[in-house]
């Protein structure tokens, strides 16, 4: 829960606070955000995503009464009853979102923030790609949270 709150909280911060506010910030202050705040927030954002998936998988595959291998395999295969299907959908959405963080958003943010060498053209392309992936994650976060909270595994 802790890692999930960190991850989704930062997702919402980027999409609802930082990104819409950046055009309003005077040029002399933007380096404070892009040079210090954004890299630090992105660190916790991507590791929040990773640890959310890792701790979720640990919980899903731990033995439970009547389920010696846990419920993870049945949930990921979307079988075994409504509760397992519900948590499985949530798990798949979380995996898609985490992949977006690590393989789309983060590589493009590194270009935008100047953490890796990139041409001006590559930086210009990276912005919309990272934004679309991040907005997709915002949209997926709602059904993911719904599935995770409402799955009844008892």
CSV table of N, CA, C and O in Angstrom, one decimal, residues 34-135:
chain,number,residue,atom,x,y,z
A,34,UNK,N,13.2,21.4,-13.0
A,34,UNK,CA,13.8,20.4,-13.9
A,34,UNK,C,15.1,19.9,-13.4
A,34,UNK,O,15.5,18.8,-13.8
A,35,UNK,N,15.8,20.7,-12.7
A,35,UNK,CA,17.2,20.2,-12.2
A,35,UNK,C,17.2,19.5,-10.9
A,35,UNK,O,18.1,18.8,-10.6
A,36,UNK,N,16.2,19.8,-10.0
A,36,UNK,CA,16.2,19.2,-8.7
A,36,UNK,C,14.9,18.5,-8.3
A,36,UNK,O,15.0,17.3,-7.9
A,37,UNK,N,13.8,19.1,-8.5
A,37,UNK,CA,12.5,18.5,-8.0
A,37,UNK,C,12.2,17.3,-8.9
A,37,UNK,O,11.9,16.2,-8.4
A,38,UNK,N,12.1,17.5,-10.2
A,38,UNK,CA,11.7,16.5,-11.1
A,38,UNK,C,12.6,15.2,-11.1
A,38,UNK,O,12.0,14.1,-11.0
A,39,UNK,N,13.9,15.3,-11.1
A,39,UNK,CA,14.7,14.1,-11.0
A,39,UNK,C,14.5,13.3,-9.7
A,39,UNK,O,14.4,12.1,-9.7
A,40,UNK,N,14.3,14.0,-8.6
A,40,UNK,CA,14.1,13.4,-7.3
A,40,UNK,C,12.7,12.7,-7.3
A,40,UNK,O,12.5,11.6,-6.9
A,41,UNK,N,11.7,13.5,-7.8
A,41,UNK,CA,10.3,12.9,-7.8
A,41,UNK,C,10.3,11.7,-8.8
A,41,UNK,O,9.6,10.7,-8.5
A,42,UNK,N,11.0,11.8,-9.9
A,42,UNK,CA,11.0,10.6,-10.8
A,42,UNK,C,11.7,9.4,-10.2
A,42,UNK,O,11.3,8.3,-10.5
A,43,UNK,N,12.7,9.6,-9.4
A,43,UNK,CA,13.3,8.5,-8.7
A,43,UNK,C,12.3,7.8,-7.8
A,43,UNK,O,12.2,6.5,-7.9
A,44,UNK,N,11.6,8.5,-7.0
A,44,UNK,CA,10.6,7.9,-6.1
A,44,UNK,C,9.4,7.3,-7.0
A,44,UNK,O,8.8,6.3,-6.6
A,45,UNK,N,9.1,8.0,-8.1
A,45,UNK,CA,8.0,7.5,-9.0
A,45,UNK,C,8.3,6.2,-9.6
A,45,UNK,O,7.5,5.2,-9.5
A,46,UNK,N,9.5,6.0,-10.1
A,46,UNK,CA,9.8,4.8,-10.8
A,46,UNK,C,10.1,3.6,-9.8
A,46,UNK,O,9.6,2.5,-10.0
A,47,UNK,N,10.7,3.9,-8.7
A,47,UNK,CA,10.9,2.9,-7.7
A,47,UNK,C,9.6,2.6,-6.9
A,47,UNK,O,9.4,1.4,-6.5
A,48,UNK,N,8.8,3.5,-6.8
A,48,UNK,CA,7.4,3.3,-6.2
A,48,UNK,C,6.7,2.3,-7.1
A,48,UNK,O,6.0,1.3,-6.6
A,49,UNK,N,6.8,2.5,-8.4
A,49,UNK,CA,6.2,1.5,-9.3
A,49,UNK,C,6.8,0.1,-9.2
A,49,UNK,O,6.0,-0.9,-9.1
A,50,UNK,N,8.1,0.1,-9.2
A,50,UNK,CA,8.8,-1.2,-9.1
A,50,UNK,C,8.4,-2.0,-7.8
A,50,UNK,O,8.1,-3.2,-7.8
A,51,UNK,N,8.5,-1.3,-6.7
A,51,UNK,CA,8.2,-1.9,-5.4
A,51,UNK,C,6.7,-2.2,-5.2
A,51,UNK,O,6.4,-3.2,-4.5
A,52,UNK,N,5.8,-1.5,-5.9
A,52,UNK,CA,4.4,-1.8,-5.8
A,52,UNK,C,4.2,-3.2,-6.5
A,52,UNK,O,3.5,-4.1,-6.0
A,53,UNK,N,4.8,-3.3,-7.7
A,53,UNK,CA,4.7,-4.6,-8.4
A,53,UNK,C,5.3,-5.8,-7.7
A,53,UNK,O,4.8,-6.8,-7.5
A,54,UNK,N,6.5,-5.5,-7.2
A,54,UNK,CA,7.2,-6.6,-6.5
A,54,UNK,C,6.5,-7.0,-5.2
A,54,UNK,O,6.4,-8.2,-4.9
A,55,UNK,N,6.1,-6.1,-4.4
A,55,UNK,CA,5.4,-6.5,-3.1
A,55,UNK,C,4.0,-7.1,-3.5
A,55,UNK,O,3.6,-8.0,-2.8
A,56,UNK,N,3.4,-6.6,-4.5
A,56,UNK,CA,2.1,-7.2,-4.9
A,56,UNK,C,2.3,-8.6,-5.4
A,56,UNK,O,1.5,-9.5,-5.0
A,57,UNK,N,3.4,-8.9,-6.1
A,57,UNK,CA,3.7,-10.3,-6.6
A,57,UNK,C,4.0,-11.1,-5.4
A,57,UNK,O,3.5,-12.3,-5.3
A,58,UNK,N,4.7,-10.6,-4.4
A,58,UNK,CA,5.1,-11.4,-3.2
A,58,UNK,C,3.8,-11.8,-2.5
A,58,UNK,O,3.6,-13.0,-2.1
A,59,UNK,N,2.9,-10.9,-2.3
A,59,UNK,CA,1.6,-11.1,-1.6
A,59,UNK,C,0.8,-12.2,-2.4
A,59,UNK,O,0.2,-13.1,-1.9
A,60,UNK,N,0.8,-12.0,-3.8
A,60,UNK,CA,0.0,-12.8,-4.6
A,60,UNK,C,0.4,-14.3,-4.7
A,60,UNK,O,-0.4,-15.2,-4.8
A,61,UNK,N,1.8,-14.5,-4.5
A,61,UNK,CA,2.3,-15.8,-4.7
A,61,UNK,C,2.6,-16.5,-3.3
A,61,UNK,O,3.1,-17.6,-3.3
A,62,UNK,N,2.4,-15.8,-2.2
A,62,UNK,CA,2.6,-16.4,-0.9
A,62,UNK,C,1.5,-17.5,-0.7
A,62,UNK,O,0.3,-17.3,-1.1
A,63,UNK,N,1.9,-18.6,0.0
A,63,UNK,CA,0.8,-19.6,0.3
A,63,UNK,C,-0.3,-19.0,1.1
A,63,UNK,O,0.0,-18.2,2.0
A,64,UNK,N,-1.5,-19.5,0.8
A,64,UNK,CA,-2.7,-19.1,1.6
A,64,UNK,C,-3.5,-20.4,1.9
A,64,UNK,O,-3.3,-21.4,1.2
A,65,UNK,N,-4.3,-20.4,2.9
A,65,UNK,CA,-5.1,-21.6,3.1
A,65,UNK,C,-5.9,-22.0,1.9
A,65,UNK,O,-6.6,-21.2,1.3
A,66,UNK,N,-5.7,-23.2,1.5
A,66,UNK,CA,-6.4,-23.7,0.3
A,66,UNK,C,-5.7,-23.3,-1.0
A,66,UNK,O,-6.1,-23.7,-2.1
A,67,UNK,N,-4.7,-22.5,-0.9
A,67,UNK,CA,-3.9,-22.1,-2.1
A,67,UNK,C,-2.4,-22.2,-1.8
A,67,UNK,O,-1.8,-21.2,-1.4
A,68,UNK,N,-1.8,-23.4,-1.9
A,68,UNK,CA,-0.4,-23.5,-1.5
A,68,UNK,C,0.6,-22.6,-2.3
A,68,UNK,O,1.6,-22.2,-1.8
A,69,UNK,N,0.2,-22.3,-3.5
A,69,UNK,CA,1.1,-21.4,-4.3
A,69,UNK,C,0.5,-20.0,-4.4
A,69,UNK,O,1.0,-19.2,-5.2
A,70,UNK,N,-0.4,-19.7,-3.5
A,70,UNK,CA,-1.0,-18.3,-3.5
A,70,UNK,C,-2.0,-18.3,-4.6
A,70,UNK,O,-2.4,-19.2,-5.2
A,71,UNK,N,-2.5,-17.0,-4.8
A,71,UNK,CA,-3.5,-16.8,-5.8
A,71,UNK,C,-3.0,-16.2,-7.1
A,71,UNK,O,-3.7,-16.0,-8.1
A,72,UNK,N,-1.7,-15.9,-7.2
A,72,UNK,CA,-1.1,-15.1,-8.3
A,72,UNK,C,-1.3,-15.7,-9.6
A,72,UNK,O,-1.7,-15.0,-10.6
A,73,UNK,N,-1.0,-17.0,-9.8
A,73,UNK,CA,-1.1,-17.6,-11.1
A,73,UNK,C,-2.6,-17.6,-11.6
A,73,UNK,O,-2.8,-17.3,-12.8
A,74,UNK,N,-3.5,-18.0,-10.8
A,74,UNK,CA,-4.9,-18.0,-11.2
A,74,UNK,C,-5.4,-16.6,-11.5
A,74,UNK,O,-6.1,-16.3,-12.5
A,75,UNK,N,-5.0,-15.6,-10.7
A,75,UNK,CA,-5.4,-14.2,-11.0
A,75,UNK,C,-4.8,-13.7,-12.3
A,75,UNK,O,-5.5,-13.1,-13.1
A,76,UNK,N,-3.5,-14.0,-12.5
A,76,UNK,CA,-2.9,-13.5,-13.8
A,76,UNK,C,-3.5,-14.2,-15.0
A,76,UNK,O,-3.6,-13.6,-16.1
A,77,UNK,N,-4.0,-15.4,-14.8
A,77,UNK,CA,-4.7,-16.1,-15.9
A,77,UNK,C,-6.2,-15.8,-16.0
A,77,UNK,O,-6.9,-16.4,-16.8
A,78,UNK,N,-6.6,-14.9,-15.1
A,78,UNK,CA,-8.0,-14.5,-15.1
A,78,UNK,C,-9.0,-15.7,-14.9
A,78,UNK,O,-10.0,-15.8,-15.7
A,79,UNK,N,-8.7,-16.6,-14.0
A,79,UNK,CA,-9.5,-17.7,-13.8
A,79,UNK,C,-9.7,-17.9,-12.2
A,79,UNK,O,-8.9,-17.5,-11.5
A,80,UNK,N,-10.7,-18.6,-11.9
A,80,UNK,CA,-10.9,-19.0,-10.5
A,80,UNK,C,-11.9,-18.2,-9.7
A,80,UNK,O,-11.9,-18.2,-8.5
A,81,UNK,N,-12.8,-17.6,-10.4
A,81,UNK,CA,-13.9,-16.9,-9.7
A,81,UNK,C,-13.7,-15.4,-9.8
A,81,UNK,O,-12.7,-14.8,-10.2
A,82,UNK,N,-14.8,-14.7,-9.5
A,82,UNK,CA,-14.9,-13.2,-9.7
A,82,UNK,C,-13.8,-12.4,-9.0
A,82,UNK,O,-13.3,-11.5,-9.6
A,83,UNK,N,-13.6,-12.8,-7.7
A,83,UNK,CA,-12.5,-12.1,-7.0
A,83,UNK,C,-11.2,-12.2,-7.6
A,83,UNK,O,-10.4,-11.2,-7.7
A,84,UNK,N,-10.8,-13.4,-8.0
A,84,UNK,CA,-9.5,-13.6,-8.7
A,84,UNK,C,-9.4,-12.9,-10.0
A,84,UNK,O,-8.4,-12.4,-10.4
A,85,UNK,N,-10.5,-12.9,-10.8
A,85,UNK,CA,-10.5,-12.2,-12.0
A,85,UNK,C,-10.3,-10.7,-11.8
A,85,UNK,O,-9.6,-10.1,-12.5
A,86,UNK,N,-11.0,-10.2,-10.8
A,86,UNK,CA,-11.0,-8.8,-10.5
A,86,UNK,C,-9.5,-8.4,-10.1
A,86,UNK,O,-9.0,-7.4,-10.6
A,87,UNK,N,-8.9,-9.1,-9.2
A,87,UNK,CA,-7.5,-8.8,-8.8
A,87,UNK,C,-6.6,-9.0,-9.9
A,87,UNK,O,-5.6,-8.3,-10.1
A,88,UNK,N,-6.9,-10.0,-10.8
A,88,UNK,CA,-6.0,-10.3,-11.9
A,88,UNK,C,-6.0,-9.1,-12.9
A,88,UNK,O,-5.0,-8.7,-13.4
A,89,UNK,N,-7.2,-8.5,-13.1
A,89,UNK,CA,-7.3,-7.4,-14.0
A,89,UNK,C,-6.5,-6.2,-13.4
A,89,UNK,O,-5.7,-5.6,-14.1
A,90,UNK,N,-6.6,-6.0,-12.1
A,90,UNK,CA,-5.8,-5.0,-11.4
A,90,UNK,C,-4.3,-5.3,-11.5
A,90,UNK,O,-3.5,-4.3,-11.8
A,91,UNK,N,-3.9,-6.5,-11.4
A,91,UNK,CA,-2.5,-6.9,-11.6
A,91,UNK,C,-2.0,-6.6,-13.0
A,91,UNK,O,-0.9,-6.0,-13.1
A,92,UNK,N,-2.8,-6.9,-14.0
A,92,UNK,CA,-2.4,-6.7,-15.4
A,92,UNK,C,-2.3,-5.2,-15.6
A,92,UNK,O,-1.3,-4.7,-16.3
A,93,UNK,N,-3.2,-4.4,-15.1
A,93,UNK,CA,-3.2,-3.0,-15.3
A,93,UNK,C,-1.9,-2.4,-14.6
A,93,UNK,O,-1.2,-1.5,-15.2
A,94,UNK,N,-1.6,-2.9,-13.4
A,94,UNK,CA,-0.4,-2.4,-12.7
A,94,UNK,C,0.9,-2.8,-13.5
A,94,UNK,O,1.8,-2.0,-13.6
A,95,UNK,N,0.9,-4.0,-14.1
A,95,UNK,CA,2.1,-4.4,-14.9
A,95,UNK,C,2.2,-3.5,-16.1
A,95,UNK,O,3.4,-3.1,-16.4
A,96,UNK,N,1.1,-3.2,-16.8
A,96,UNK,CA,1.2,-2.3,-17.9
A,96,UNK,C,1.7,-0.9,-17.5
A,96,UNK,O,2.5,-0.3,-18.2
A,97,UNK,N,1.1,-0.4,-16.4
A,97,UNK,CA,1.5,0.9,-15.9
A,97,UNK,C,3.0,1.0,-15.5
A,97,UNK,O,3.7,1.9,-15.8
A,98,UNK,N,3.5,-0.1,-14.8
A,98,UNK,CA,4.9,-0.1,-14.4
A,98,UNK,C,5.8,-0.2,-15.7
A,98,UNK,O,6.8,0.5,-15.7
A,99,UNK,N,5.4,-1.0,-16.7
A,99,UNK,CA,6.2,-1.0,-17.9
A,99,UNK,C,6.2,0.4,-18.6
A,99,UNK,O,7.3,0.8,-19.1
A,100,UNK,N,5.1,1.1,-18.5
A,100,UNK,CA,5.1,2.4,-19.1
A,100,UNK,C,6.1,3.3,-18.3
A,100,UNK,O,6.7,4.1,-19.0
A,101,UNK,N,6.1,3.2,-17.0
A,101,UNK,CA,7.0,4.0,-16.2
A,101,UNK,C,8.4,3.8,-16.6
A,101,UNK,O,9.2,4.7,-16.9
A,102,UNK,N,8.8,2.5,-16.6
A,102,UNK,CA,10.2,2.1,-16.8
A,102,UNK,C,10.7,2.2,-18.3
A,102,UNK,O,11.9,2.5,-18.5
A,103,UNK,N,9.8,1.8,-19.2
A,103,UNK,CA,10.3,1.7,-20.6
A,103,UNK,C,9.8,2.8,-21.5
A,103,UNK,O,10.2,2.8,-22.7
A,104,UNK,N,8.9,3.7,-21.1
A,104,UNK,CA,8.5,4.8,-21.9
A,104,UNK,C,8.7,6.1,-21.2
A,104,UNK,O,9.4,7.0,-21.7
A,105,UNK,N,8.1,6.3,-20.0
A,105,UNK,CA,8.2,7.6,-19.4
A,105,UNK,C,9.6,7.9,-18.9
A,105,UNK,O,10.1,9.0,-19.3
A,106,UNK,N,10.3,7.0,-18.2
A,106,UNK,CA,11.6,7.3,-17.7
A,106,UNK,C,12.6,7.5,-18.8
A,106,UNK,O,13.4,8.5,-18.7
A,107,UNK,N,12.7,6.7,-19.8
A,107,UNK,CA,13.7,7.0,-20.9
A,107,UNK,C,13.5,8.3,-21.6
A,107,UNK,O,14.5,9.0,-21.9
A,108,UNK,N,12.2,8.7,-21.7
A,108,UNK,CA,12.0,10.0,-22.4
A,108,UNK,C,12.2,11.2,-21.4
A,108,UNK,O,12.7,12.2,-21.8
A,109,UNK,N,11.9,11.0,-20.1
A,109,UNK,CA,12.2,12.0,-19.2
A,109,UNK,C,13.7,12.3,-19.0
A,109,UNK,O,14.1,13.4,-18.8
A,110,UNK,N,14.5,11.2,-19.1
A,110,UNK,CA,15.9,11.4,-19.1
A,110,UNK,C,16.4,12.4,-20.2
A,110,UNK,O,17.3,13.2,-20.0
A,111,UNK,N,15.8,12.2,-21.4
A,111,UNK,CA,16.2,13.1,-22.5
A,111,UNK,C,15.7,14.5,-22.2
A,111,UNK,O,16.4,15.5,-22.4
A,112,UNK,N,14.5,14.7,-21.8
A,112,UNK,CA,13.9,16.0,-21.5
A,112,UNK,C,14.7,16.8,-20.5
A,112,UNK,O,14.9,18.0,-20.6
A,113,UNK,N,15.1,16.1,-19.4
A,113,UNK,CA,15.8,16.7,-18.3
A,113,UNK,C,17.3,16.9,-18.5
A,113,UNK,O,18.0,17.4,-17.7
A,114,UNK,N,17.8,16.3,-19.6
A,114,UNK,CA,19.2,16.4,-20.0
A,114,UNK,C,20.0,15.5,-19.2
A,114,UNK,O,21.2,15.7,-19.0
A,115,UNK,N,19.4,14.4,-18.7
A,115,UNK,CA,20.2,13.4,-17.9
A,115,UNK,C,21.0,12.5,-18.8
A,115,UNK,O,21.9,11.8,-18.4
A,116,UNK,N,20.6,12.4,-20.1
A,116,UNK,CA,21.3,11.7,-21.1
A,116,UNK,C,21.4,12.6,-22.3
A,116,UNK,O,20.6,13.5,-22.5
A,117,UNK,N,22.4,12.3,-23.1
A,117,UNK,CA,22.6,13.1,-24.3
A,117,UNK,C,21.5,12.9,-25.3
A,117,UNK,O,21.1,11.7,-25.5
A,118,UNK,N,20.9,13.9,-25.8
A,118,UNK,CA,19.9,13.8,-26.8
A,118,UNK,C,19.9,15.1,-27.6
A,118,UNK,O,20.1,16.2,-27.1
A,119,UNK,N,19.6,14.9,-28.9
A,119,UNK,CA,19.5,16.1,-29.8
A,119,UNK,C,18.2,16.9,-29.4
A,119,UNK,O,17.3,16.4,-28.8
A,120,UNK,N,18.2,18.1,-29.9
A,120,UNK,CA,17.0,18.9,-29.7
A,120,UNK,C,15.7,18.3,-30.3
A,120,UNK,O,14.7,18.3,-29.7
A,121,UNK,N,15.9,17.6,-31.4
A,121,UNK,CA,14.8,16.9,-32.1
A,121,UNK,C,14.3,15.7,-31.2
A,121,UNK,O,13.1,15.5,-31.0
A,122,UNK,N,15.3,15.0,-30.6
A,122,UNK,CA,14.9,13.9,-29.8
A,122,UNK,C,14.2,14.4,-28.5
A,122,UNK,O,13.2,13.7,-28.0
A,123,UNK,N,14.7,15.5,-28.0
A,123,UNK,CA,14.0,16.0,-26.8
A,123,UNK,C,12.6,16.5,-27.1
A,123,UNK,O,11.7,16.3,-26.3
A,124,UNK,N,12.4,17.1,-28.3
A,124,UNK,CA,11.1,17.6,-28.7
A,124,UNK,C,10.2,16.4,-28.9
A,124,UNK,O,9.0,16.5,-28.5
A,125,UNK,N,10.6,15.3,-29.4
A,125,UNK,CA,9.8,14.1,-29.5
A,125,UNK,C,9.5,13.4,-28.2
A,125,UNK,O,8.4,12.8,-28.0
A,126,UNK,N,10.4,13.5,-27.3
A,126,UNK,CA,10.3,12.8,-26.0
A,126,UNK,C,9.2,13.4,-25.1
A,126,UNK,O,8.5,12.6,-24.4
A,127,UNK,N,9.0,14.7,-25.2
A,127,UNK,CA,7.9,15.3,-24.4
A,127,UNK,C,6.5,14.8,-24.6
A,127,UNK,O,5.9,14.3,-23.7
A,128,UNK,N,6.1,14.8,-25.9
A,128,UNK,CA,4.7,14.2,-26.1
A,128,UNK,C,4.6,12.7,-25.8
A,128,UNK,O,3.6,12.3,-25.3
A,129,UNK,N,5.6,12.0,-26.1
A,129,UNK,CA,5.6,10.5,-25.8
A,129,UNK,C,5.5,10.3,-24.3
A,129,UNK,O,4.6,9.5,-23.9
A,130,UNK,N,6.3,11.0,-23.5
A,130,UNK,CA,6.2,10.8,-22.1
A,130,UNK,C,4.8,11.3,-21.5
A,130,UNK,O,4.3,10.6,-20.7
A,131,UNK,N,4.3,12.4,-22.1
A,131,UNK,CA,3.0,12.9,-21.6
A,131,UNK,C,1.9,11.9,-21.9
A,131,UNK,O,1.1,11.7,-21.1
A,132,UNK,N,1.9,11.4,-23.1
A,132,UNK,CA,0.8,10.4,-23.5
A,132,UNK,C,0.9,9.2,-22.6
A,132,UNK,O,-0.1,8.7,-22.1
A,133,UNK,N,2.1,8.7,-22.4
A,133,UNK,CA,2.2,7.5,-21.5
A,133,UNK,C,1.8,7.8,-20.1
A,133,UNK,O,1.1,7.0,-19.5
A,134,UNK,N,2.1,9.0,-19.6
A,134,UNK,CA,1.8,9.3,-18.3
A,134,UNK,C,0.2,9.5,-18.1
A,134,UNK,O,-0.4,9.1,-17.2
A,135,UNK,N,-0.4,10.1,-19.1
A,135,UNK,CA,-1.8,10.3,-19.1
A,135,UNK,C,-2.5,9.0,-19.2
A,135,UNK,O,-3.6,8.8,-18.6
